[in-house]
mmCIF file of C-alpha atoms in Angstrom:
data_model
loop_
_atom_site.group_PDB
_atom_site.id
_atom_site.type_symbol
_atom_site.label_atom_id
_atom_site.label_comp_id
_atom_site.label_asym_id
_atom_site.label_seq_id
_atom_site.Cartn_x
_atom_site.Cartn_y
_atom_site.Cartn_z
ATOM 1 C CA MET A 1152 -24.935 96.396 -81.938
ATOM 2 C CA ARG A 1153 -21.589 95.152 -83.734
ATOM 3 C CA LYS A 1154 -23.173 91.664 -84.384
ATOM 4 C CA SER A 1155 -26.117 93.396 -85.856
ATOM 5 C CA SER A 1156 -23.947 95.826 -87.984
ATOM 6 C CA ARG A 1157 -21.861 92.760 -89.376
ATOM 7 C CA LYS A 1158 -25.062 90.776 -90.241
ATOM 8 C CA HIS A 1159 -26.339 93.820 -92.047
ATOM 9 C CA GLN A 1160 -23.129 94.075 -94.070
ATOM 10 C CA THR A 1161 -23.027 90.386 -94.786
ATOM 11 C CA GLY A 1162 -26.670 90.740 -96.016
ATOM 12 C CA ILE A 1163 -25.704 93.467 -98.415
ATOM 13 C CA ALA A 1164 -22.676 91.564 -99.641
ATOM 14 C CA LYS A 1165 -24.856 88.572 -100.456
ATOM 15 C CA ILE A 1166 -27.175 90.690 -102.614
ATOM 16 C CA PHE A 1167 -24.514 92.896 -104.517
ATOM 17 C CA ILE A 1168 -21.789 90.325 -104.869
ATOM 18 C CA PRO A 1169 -23.797 88.072 -107.321
ATOM 19 C CA ILE A 1170 -24.927 91.308 -109.080
ATOM 20 C CA ILE A 1171 -21.490 92.247 -109.532
ATOM 21 C CA ILE A 1172 -20.490 88.896 -110.817
ATOM 22 C CA LEU A 1173 -23.243 88.960 -113.291
ATOM 23 C CA ILE A 1174 -22.377 92.314 -114.576
ATOM 24 C CA VAL A 1175 -18.767 91.044 -115.139
ATOM 25 C CA ILE A 1176 -19.890 87.900 -116.991
ATOM 26 C CA VAL A 1177 -22.384 90.046 -119.097
ATOM 27 C CA GLY A 1178 -19.421 92.474 -119.883
ATOM 28 C CA LEU A 1179 -17.030 89.615 -120.887
ATOM 29 C CA VAL A 1180 -19.605 88.112 -123.072
ATOM 30 C CA PHE A 1181 -20.128 91.342 -124.800
ATOM 31 C CA PHE A 1182 -16.431 91.879 -125.259
ATOM 32 C CA PHE A 1183 -15.707 88.422 -126.721
ATOM 33 C CA TRP A 1184 -18.957 87.707 -128.677
ATOM 34 C CA PRO A 1185 -18.173 87.448 -132.314
ATOM 35 C CA GLY A 1186 -19.406 90.377 -134.395
ATOM 36 C CA TYR A 1187 -19.510 92.910 -131.666
ATOM 37 C CA PRO A 1188 -17.217 95.985 -131.744
ATOM 38 C CA PRO A 1189 -14.992 95.083 -128.924
ATOM 39 C CA ASN A 1190 -14.487 91.563 -130.141
ATOM 40 C CA GLN A 1191 -13.630 92.799 -133.497
ATOM 41 C CA PHE A 1192 -11.348 95.286 -132.101
ATOM 42 C CA LEU A 1193 -9.619 92.596 -129.993
ATOM 43 C CA GLN A 1194 -9.475 90.251 -133.045
ATOM 44 C CA SER A 1195 -7.601 93.107 -135.055
ATOM 45 C CA LEU A 1196 -5.136 93.387 -132.283
ATOM 46 C CA ILE A 1197 -4.347 89.693 -132.355
ATOM 47 C CA ALA A 1198 -4.261 89.455 -136.013
ATOM 48 C CA GLY A 1199 -2.286 92.751 -136.429
ATOM 49 C CA LYS A 1200 -4.769 94.002 -138.912
ATOM 50 C CA PRO A 1201 -6.671 97.334 -139.138
ATOM 51 C CA PHE A 1202 -9.874 97.374 -137.221
ATOM 52 C CA THR A 1203 -12.679 97.927 -139.725
ATOM 53 C CA GLN A 1204 -15.990 96.958 -138.078
ATOM 54 C CA GLN A 1205 -19.029 97.150 -140.273
ATOM 55 C CA ILE A 1206 -21.657 99.631 -139.496
ATOM 56 C CA ALA A 1207 -24.755 97.729 -138.295
ATOM 57 C CA GLN A 1208 -28.441 97.608 -139.444
ATOM 58 C CA ILE A 1209 -27.647 99.420 -142.738
ATOM 59 C CA ASN A 1210 -27.035 96.389 -144.899
ATOM 60 C CA THR A 1211 -30.427 94.857 -144.635
ATOM 61 C CA GLY A 1212 -31.880 93.436 -147.782
ATOM 62 C CA ASP A 1213 -28.665 94.414 -149.850
ATOM 63 C CA LYS A 1214 -27.533 91.488 -151.970
ATOM 64 C CA ILE A 1215 -24.007 92.688 -152.993
ATOM 65 C CA GLU A 1216 -22.447 89.261 -152.853
ATOM 66 C CA THR A 1217 -24.756 87.927 -155.567
ATOM 67 C CA HIS A 1218 -24.633 91.197 -157.643
ATOM 68 C CA GLU A 1219 -23.743 90.537 -161.331
ATOM 69 C CA MET A 1220 -21.559 92.901 -162.965
ATOM 70 C CA PRO A 1221 -22.510 94.406 -166.498
ATOM 71 C CA LYS A 1222 -22.095 91.926 -169.288
ATOM 72 C CA PHE A 1223 -20.394 94.313 -171.546
ATOM 73 C CA LEU A 1224 -17.856 95.459 -168.933
ATOM 74 C CA ASN A 1225 -14.691 93.368 -169.118
ATOM 75 C CA ILE A 1226 -12.275 93.395 -166.015
ATOM 76 C CA GLU A 1227 -8.782 92.192 -166.513
ATOM 77 C CA PHE A 1228 -5.872 91.862 -164.039
ATOM 78 C CA LYS A 1229 -2.475 91.526 -165.573
ATOM 79 C CA PRO A 1230 0.097 89.175 -164.372
ATOM 80 C CA GLY A 1231 1.934 90.495 -161.317
ATOM 81 C CA VAL A 1232 -0.973 92.389 -159.653
ATOM 82 C CA ASP A 1233 -0.836 91.700 -155.964
ATOM 83 C CA GLN A 1234 -3.710 89.278 -155.057
ATOM 84 C CA SER A 1235 -4.935 91.547 -152.181
ATOM 85 C CA ASP A 1236 -5.095 94.421 -154.384
ATOM 86 C CA GLU A 1237 -7.147 92.622 -156.979
ATOM 87 C CA VAL A 1238 -9.465 91.538 -154.075
ATOM 88 C CA GLU A 1239 -10.074 94.998 -152.985
ATOM 89 C CA MET A 1240 -10.474 96.474 -156.515
ATOM 90 C CA ARG A 1241 -12.944 93.697 -157.296
ATOM 91 C CA LYS A 1242 -14.849 94.430 -153.920
ATOM 92 C CA GLY A 1243 -14.778 98.297 -154.695
ATOM 93 C CA PHE A 1244 -15.953 97.984 -158.387
ATOM 94 C CA THR A 1245 -18.912 95.562 -157.324
ATOM 95 C CA ILE A 1246 -20.063 97.614 -154.342
ATOM 96 C CA MET A 1247 -20.099 100.761 -156.511
ATOM 97 C CA ASP A 1248 -21.983 99.095 -159.479
ATOM 98 C CA PHE A 1249 -24.494 97.597 -157.124
ATOM 99 C CA TYR A 1250 -25.389 101.055 -155.724
ATOM 100 C CA LEU A 1251 -25.282 102.796 -159.016
ATOM 101 C CA ASN A 1252 -27.903 100.472 -160.124
ATOM 102 C CA GLN A 1253 -29.881 100.949 -156.917
ATOM 103 C CA TRP A 1254 -29.765 104.714 -156.773
ATOM 104 C CA PHE A 1255 -29.823 105.664 -160.406
ATOM 105 C CA GLY A 1256 -31.402 102.522 -162.078
ATOM 106 C CA HIS A 1257 -28.329 101.930 -164.074
ATOM 107 C CA SER A 1258 -24.334 101.933 -163.991
ATOM 108 C CA ILE A 1259 -22.224 101.261 -167.004
ATOM 109 C CA THR A 1260 -24.235 101.562 -170.088
ATOM 110 C CA LYS A 1261 -21.582 101.242 -172.795
ATOM 111 C CA LYS A 1262 -18.893 98.742 -173.915
ATOM 112 C CA SER A 1263 -16.195 99.277 -171.230
ATOM 113 C CA ALA A 1264 -13.174 97.737 -169.673
ATOM 114 C CA VAL A 1265 -10.903 97.965 -166.741
ATOM 115 C CA VAL A 1266 -7.372 96.879 -167.208
ATOM 116 C CA VAL A 1267 -5.272 96.528 -163.925
ATOM 117 C CA GLU A 1268 -1.567 96.385 -164.467
ATOM 118 C CA VAL A 1269 1.783 96.833 -162.570
ATOM 119 C CA SER A 1270 3.203 100.147 -163.564
ATOM 120 C CA ASP A 1271 4.204 103.386 -162.075
ATOM 121 C CA LYS A 1272 2.902 105.367 -164.938
ATOM 122 C CA ASP A 1273 -0.329 107.464 -164.298
ATOM 123 C CA SER A 1274 -3.648 105.491 -164.496
ATOM 124 C CA LYS A 1275 -5.577 106.779 -167.297
ATOM 125 C CA PHE A 1276 -8.887 106.586 -169.349
ATOM 126 C CA GLN A 1277 -8.791 105.893 -173.028
ATOM 127 C CA GLU A 1278 -10.996 104.590 -176.019
ATOM 128 C CA THR A 1279 -9.992 101.809 -177.997
ATOM 129 C CA ASN A 1280 -12.023 100.568 -180.936
ATOM 130 C CA GLY A 1281 -15.107 102.010 -179.308
ATOM 131 C CA THR A 1282 -14.464 100.474 -175.809
ATOM 132 C CA ILE A 1283 -14.066 102.878 -172.888
ATOM 133 C CA GLU A 1284 -11.121 101.714 -171.062
ATOM 134 C CA PHE A 1285 -9.707 102.538 -167.618
ATOM 135 C CA ILE A 1286 -6.035 101.617 -167.265
ATOM 136 C CA TYR A 1287 -5.460 101.136 -163.537
ATOM 137 C CA ARG A 1288 -1.836 101.111 -162.628
ATOM 138 C CA THR A 1289 -1.019 99.833 -159.187
ATOM 139 C CA LEU A 1290 2.232 101.646 -158.672
ATOM 140 C CA SER A 1291 0.735 104.964 -159.722
ATOM 141 C CA GLN A 1292 -0.366 107.569 -156.981
ATOM 142 C CA ASP A 1293 -3.930 106.568 -157.796
ATOM 143 C CA TRP A 1294 -3.555 103.442 -155.897
ATOM 144 C CA GLN A 1295 -0.483 103.977 -153.753
ATOM 145 C CA GLN A 1296 -1.739 107.074 -152.092
ATOM 146 C CA PRO A 1297 -4.847 105.181 -150.598
ATOM 147 C CA LYS A 1298 -2.549 102.453 -149.536
ATOM 148 C CA GLN A 1299 -0.080 104.843 -147.708
ATOM 149 C CA VAL A 1300 -2.947 106.581 -145.997
ATOM 150 C CA GLY A 1301 -4.691 103.451 -144.983
ATOM 151 C CA ALA A 1302 -1.335 102.286 -143.371
ATOM 152 C CA GLN A 1303 -0.928 105.611 -141.637
ATOM 153 C CA TYR A 1304 -4.437 105.559 -140.140
ATOM 154 C CA LYS A 1305 -4.881 101.698 -139.653
ATOM 155 C CA MET A 1306 -7.952 101.690 -141.993
ATOM 156 C CA ASP A 1307 -7.811 99.737 -145.344
ATOM 157 C CA MET A 1308 -9.570 101.940 -147.875
ATOM 158 C CA ARG A 1309 -8.453 100.356 -151.030
ATOM 159 C CA SER A 1310 -11.918 99.363 -152.081
ATOM 160 C CA ARG A 1311 -13.089 102.956 -151.485
ATOM 161 C CA ALA A 1312 -10.473 104.149 -154.020
ATOM 162 C CA ALA A 1313 -11.450 101.595 -156.681
ATOM 163 C CA ALA A 1314 -15.135 102.597 -156.145
ATOM 164 C CA HIS A 1315 -14.140 106.141 -156.825
ATOM 165 C CA GLU A 1316 -12.560 105.346 -160.136
ATOM 166 C CA TYR A 1317 -15.456 103.313 -161.065
ATOM 167 C CA VAL A 1318 -17.667 106.311 -160.650
ATOM 168 C CA HIS A 1319 -15.555 108.044 -163.194
ATOM 169 C CA LEU A 1320 -16.093 105.265 -165.627
ATOM 170 C CA TYR A 1321 -19.692 105.717 -165.017
ATOM 171 C CA GLN A 1322 -19.556 109.515 -165.715
ATOM 172 C CA ILE A 1323 -17.681 108.878 -169.029
ATOM 173 C CA ASN A 1324 -20.539 106.566 -170.019
ATOM 174 C CA GLN A 1325 -23.071 109.176 -169.237
ATOM 175 C CA GLY A 1326 -21.225 111.789 -171.122
ATOM 176 C CA CYS A 1327 -20.523 114.319 -168.190
ATOM 177 C CA ALA A 1328 -16.825 113.380 -168.014
ATOM 178 C CA ASN A 1329 -14.410 113.018 -171.038
ATOM 179 C CA VAL A 1330 -12.073 110.185 -171.672
ATOM 180 C CA GLY A 1331 -9.003 112.387 -171.967
ATOM 181 C CA ARG A 1332 -10.492 114.585 -169.042
ATOM 182 C CA GLU A 1333 -9.712 117.838 -171.154
ATOM 183 C CA GLY A 1334 -12.654 120.270 -171.887
ATOM 184 C CA GLU A 1335 -14.872 119.077 -168.964
ATOM 185 C CA LYS A 1336 -17.518 121.539 -167.802
ATOM 186 C CA VAL A 1337 -17.439 121.009 -164.019
ATOM 187 C CA LYS A 1338 -14.409 119.472 -162.571
ATOM 188 C CA TRP A 1339 -15.316 119.965 -158.839
ATOM 189 C CA PHE A 1340 -18.651 118.146 -159.437
ATOM 190 C CA LEU A 1341 -16.901 115.188 -161.183
ATOM 191 C CA GLU A 1342 -14.387 114.608 -158.361
ATOM 192 C CA GLY A 1343 -16.867 115.519 -155.744
ATOM 193 C CA GLU A 1344 -19.360 113.035 -157.047
ATOM 194 C CA ALA A 1345 -16.868 110.262 -157.372
ATOM 195 C CA GLU A 1346 -15.740 110.841 -153.663
ATOM 196 C CA TRP A 1347 -19.208 111.203 -152.253
ATOM 197 C CA LEU A 1348 -20.641 108.342 -154.028
ATOM 198 C CA SER A 1349 -17.857 105.916 -153.254
ATOM 199 C CA TYR A 1350 -17.925 106.938 -149.395
ATOM 200 C CA LYS A 1351 -21.668 106.434 -149.516
ATOM 201 C CA SER A 1352 -21.449 103.036 -151.052
ATOM 202 C CA MET A 1353 -18.801 102.185 -148.441
ATOM 203 C CA GLU A 1354 -21.121 103.364 -145.662
ATOM 204 C CA LYS A 1355 -24.252 101.538 -147.009
ATOM 205 C CA SER A 1356 -22.318 98.181 -147.512
ATOM 206 C CA GLY A 1357 -20.803 98.538 -144.091
ATOM 207 C CA ASN A 1358 -17.253 99.014 -145.168
ATOM 208 C CA LEU A 1359 -16.223 101.961 -143.378
ATOM 209 C CA PRO A 1360 -14.278 101.956 -139.918
ATOM 210 C CA TYR A 1361 -16.553 101.423 -136.791
ATOM 211 C CA SER A 1362 -18.220 104.693 -135.734
ATOM 212 C CA PHE A 1363 -17.567 106.340 -139.091
ATOM 213 C CA ASP A 1364 -20.104 107.341 -141.652
ATOM 214 C CA ALA A 1365 -19.515 108.905 -145.082
ATOM 215 C CA ASN A 1366 -20.025 112.416 -143.740
ATOM 216 C CA LYS A 1367 -17.540 111.932 -141.110
ATOM 217 C CA MET A 1368 -14.971 110.645 -143.398
ATOM 218 C CA ILE A 1369 -15.569 113.447 -145.896
ATOM 219 C CA MET A 1370 -15.173 116.031 -143.162
ATOM 220 C CA MET A 1371 -12.008 114.465 -142.005
ATOM 221 C CA GLN A 1372 -10.669 114.469 -145.371
ATOM 222 C CA PHE A 1373 -11.659 118.114 -145.923
ATOM 223 C CA MET A 1374 -9.858 119.086 -142.584
ATOM 224 C CA MET A 1375 -6.807 117.176 -143.705
ATOM 225 C CA GLY A 1376 -6.735 119.243 -146.915
ATOM 226 C CA GLY A 1377 -5.570 122.173 -144.848
ATOM 227 C CA GLY A 1378 -8.376 124.613 -145.541
ATOM 228 C CA ASN A 1379 -6.372 126.513 -148.333
ATOM 229 C CA PHE A 1380 -9.344 126.526 -150.854
ATOM 230 C CA SER A 1381 -10.333 128.925 -153.497
ATOM 231 C CA GLN A 1382 -14.078 129.502 -154.067
ATOM 232 C CA LEU A 1383 -15.795 126.379 -155.532
ATOM 233 C CA SER A 1384 -16.582 128.096 -158.756
ATOM 234 C CA SER A 1385 -13.057 128.523 -159.653
ATOM 235 C CA TYR A 1386 -12.667 124.783 -160.053
ATOM 236 C CA GLU A 1387 -15.279 124.395 -162.886
ATOM 237 C CA ARG A 1388 -12.860 124.203 -165.748
ATOM 238 C CA ALA A 1389 -9.461 123.872 -163.843
ATOM 239 C CA LYS A 1390 -7.029 121.743 -165.760
ATOM 240 C CA ALA A 1391 -6.629 118.128 -164.586
ATOM 241 C CA VAL A 1392 -3.128 118.851 -163.426
ATOM 242 C CA ASN A 1393 -4.348 121.506 -161.031
ATOM 243 C CA ILE A 1394 -6.778 119.252 -159.345
ATOM 244 C CA ASP A 1395 -4.842 117.978 -156.295
ATOM 245 C CA PRO A 1396 -6.441 115.013 -154.697
ATOM 246 C CA SER A 1397 -6.060 117.187 -151.321
ATOM 247 C CA LEU A 1398 -8.961 119.126 -152.611
ATOM 248 C CA TYR A 1399 -11.323 116.017 -152.936
ATOM 249 C CA GLY A 1400 -12.711 116.289 -149.608
ATOM 250 C CA TYR A 1401 -13.677 119.874 -150.328
ATOM 251 C CA PHE A 1402 -15.426 118.829 -153.553
ATOM 252 C CA ALA A 1403 -17.242 115.926 -151.806
ATOM 253 C CA MET A 1404 -18.433 118.287 -149.163
ATOM 254 C CA ALA A 1405 -19.864 120.577 -151.890
ATOM 255 C CA VAL A 1406 -21.775 117.553 -153.341
ATOM 256 C CA GLU A 1407 -23.079 116.572 -149.760
ATOM 257 C CA TYR A 1408 -24.334 120.210 -149.218
ATOM 258 C CA LEU A 1409 -25.977 120.044 -152.802
ATOM 259 C CA ILE A 1410 -27.742 116.634 -152.478
ATOM 260 C CA LYS A 1411 -28.755 116.752 -148.704
ATOM 261 C CA ASP A 1412 -32.275 117.788 -149.404
ATOM 262 C CA ARG A 1413 -32.513 116.454 -152.817
ATOM 263 C CA ASP A 1414 -33.138 113.079 -154.582
ATOM 264 C CA ILE A 1415 -29.836 111.245 -155.125
ATOM 265 C CA LYS A 1416 -31.135 110.535 -158.680
ATOM 266 C CA SER A 1417 -30.736 114.308 -159.516
ATOM 267 C CA LEU A 1418 -26.979 113.603 -159.579
ATOM 268 C CA ASP A 1419 -27.349 111.256 -162.588
ATOM 269 C CA GLY A 1420 -29.957 113.514 -164.186
ATOM 270 C CA PHE A 1421 -27.571 116.419 -164.260
ATOM 271 C CA CYS A 1422 -24.724 114.141 -165.588
ATOM 272 C CA ALA A 1423 -26.872 112.883 -168.378
ATOM 273 C CA SER A 1424 -28.028 116.489 -169.322
ATOM 274 C CA LEU A 1425 -24.365 117.478 -169.712
ATOM 275 C CA GLY A 1426 -23.842 114.242 -171.688
ATOM 276 C CA LYS A 1427 -26.434 115.601 -174.061
ATOM 277 C CA GLY A 1428 -24.808 118.713 -174.504
ATOM 278 C CA GLN A 1429 -26.806 120.841 -172.275
ATOM 279 C CA GLU A 1430 -25.328 124.290 -171.127
ATOM 280 C CA LEU A 1431 -23.939 123.922 -167.716
ATOM 281 C CA SER A 1432 -26.039 126.430 -165.947
ATOM 282 C CA ALA A 1433 -29.325 125.140 -167.479
ATOM 283 C CA ALA A 1434 -28.308 121.507 -166.668
ATOM 284 C CA PHE A 1435 -27.553 122.499 -163.117
ATOM 285 C CA GLU A 1436 -30.737 124.416 -162.411
ATOM 286 C CA ASN A 1437 -32.872 121.719 -164.221
ATOM 287 C CA ALA A 1438 -31.441 118.933 -162.107
ATOM 288 C CA PHE A 1439 -31.365 120.656 -158.634
ATOM 289 C CA GLY A 1440 -33.745 123.268 -158.763
ATOM 290 C CA ILE A 1441 -31.351 126.175 -157.929
ATOM 291 C CA PRO A 1442 -29.369 128.479 -160.132
ATOM 292 C CA LEU A 1443 -25.569 127.562 -160.171
ATOM 293 C CA GLN A 1444 -24.461 130.970 -158.974
ATOM 294 C CA LYS A 1445 -26.876 130.971 -156.147
ATOM 295 C CA PHE A 1446 -25.693 127.454 -154.903
ATOM 296 C CA TYR A 1447 -22.109 128.819 -155.209
ATOM 297 C CA SER A 1448 -23.038 131.833 -152.842
ATOM 298 C CA GLU A 1449 -24.895 129.617 -150.321
ATOM 299 C CA PHE A 1450 -22.131 126.935 -150.200
ATOM 300 C CA GLU A 1451 -19.356 129.576 -149.739
ATOM 301 C CA ALA A 1452 -21.378 131.174 -146.820
ATOM 302 C CA TYR A 1453 -21.823 127.657 -145.301
ATOM 303 C CA ARG A 1454 -18.115 126.830 -145.680
ATOM 304 C CA GLN A 1455 -17.045 130.036 -144.111
ATOM 305 C CA ASN A 1456 -18.969 129.188 -141.026
ATOM 306 C CA LEU A 1457 -17.439 125.707 -140.693
#
């Protein structure tokens, strides 16, 4: 009986040991194979860099690397700008321009310029001799805050921040945002659209951290805002100084809620209508098919149930 039992155990071992070895080999191949998430995580640990795995299967057919920026847009980097900052800014501008063209059929339509310089003054938009200019200052909070958050959470989101500012340049081109940012009709939409479009472009191009999509990033940002928000309608005409970046996740969530069952191009139509001088409520209903006040009520009910 004992010999029979031993032979039986030996037979089982002969069957299962090769299977276990095969599983181990497959697991090791998966872990170390270039391009797979475990390998990229391992490489990030070795290199001491943030792990920013690209989201798979969403970038098929996109030719961002060969995308040409508008001929009437000039981008200038002043001496002293950190090279890695320049790389991330150019990346963000290019990705955002690519997807604005893909989603809206256009991006920048007027003579414009981006000037990047080393300064701790606030970044600003201005108009000089008929050219819409964005003065991007690398020591300002506009650029330093994304760097600080990125360092804290081990995710480099500088290109996303640059894409956000590029949306504002588009908005000014379309006329729904103003160069001096004063007198704008719907502040929450302008910041919310810039956040939402920039996150969406990063998602589509595969430049969000592994396992994250735009909605998850926006929800995380919303939660980090602390929840101390007024009703969305109160941010229509708030002065620029009152719009704290901690509110941007809230505004982006509103845009996500607005656009979830609508054509993304309606965002462009709304912006264009405001630029042509159409009254806010009329432009909103024409673009999105819902009265503005009804949207506010529905979104408030949605927000309260989160």
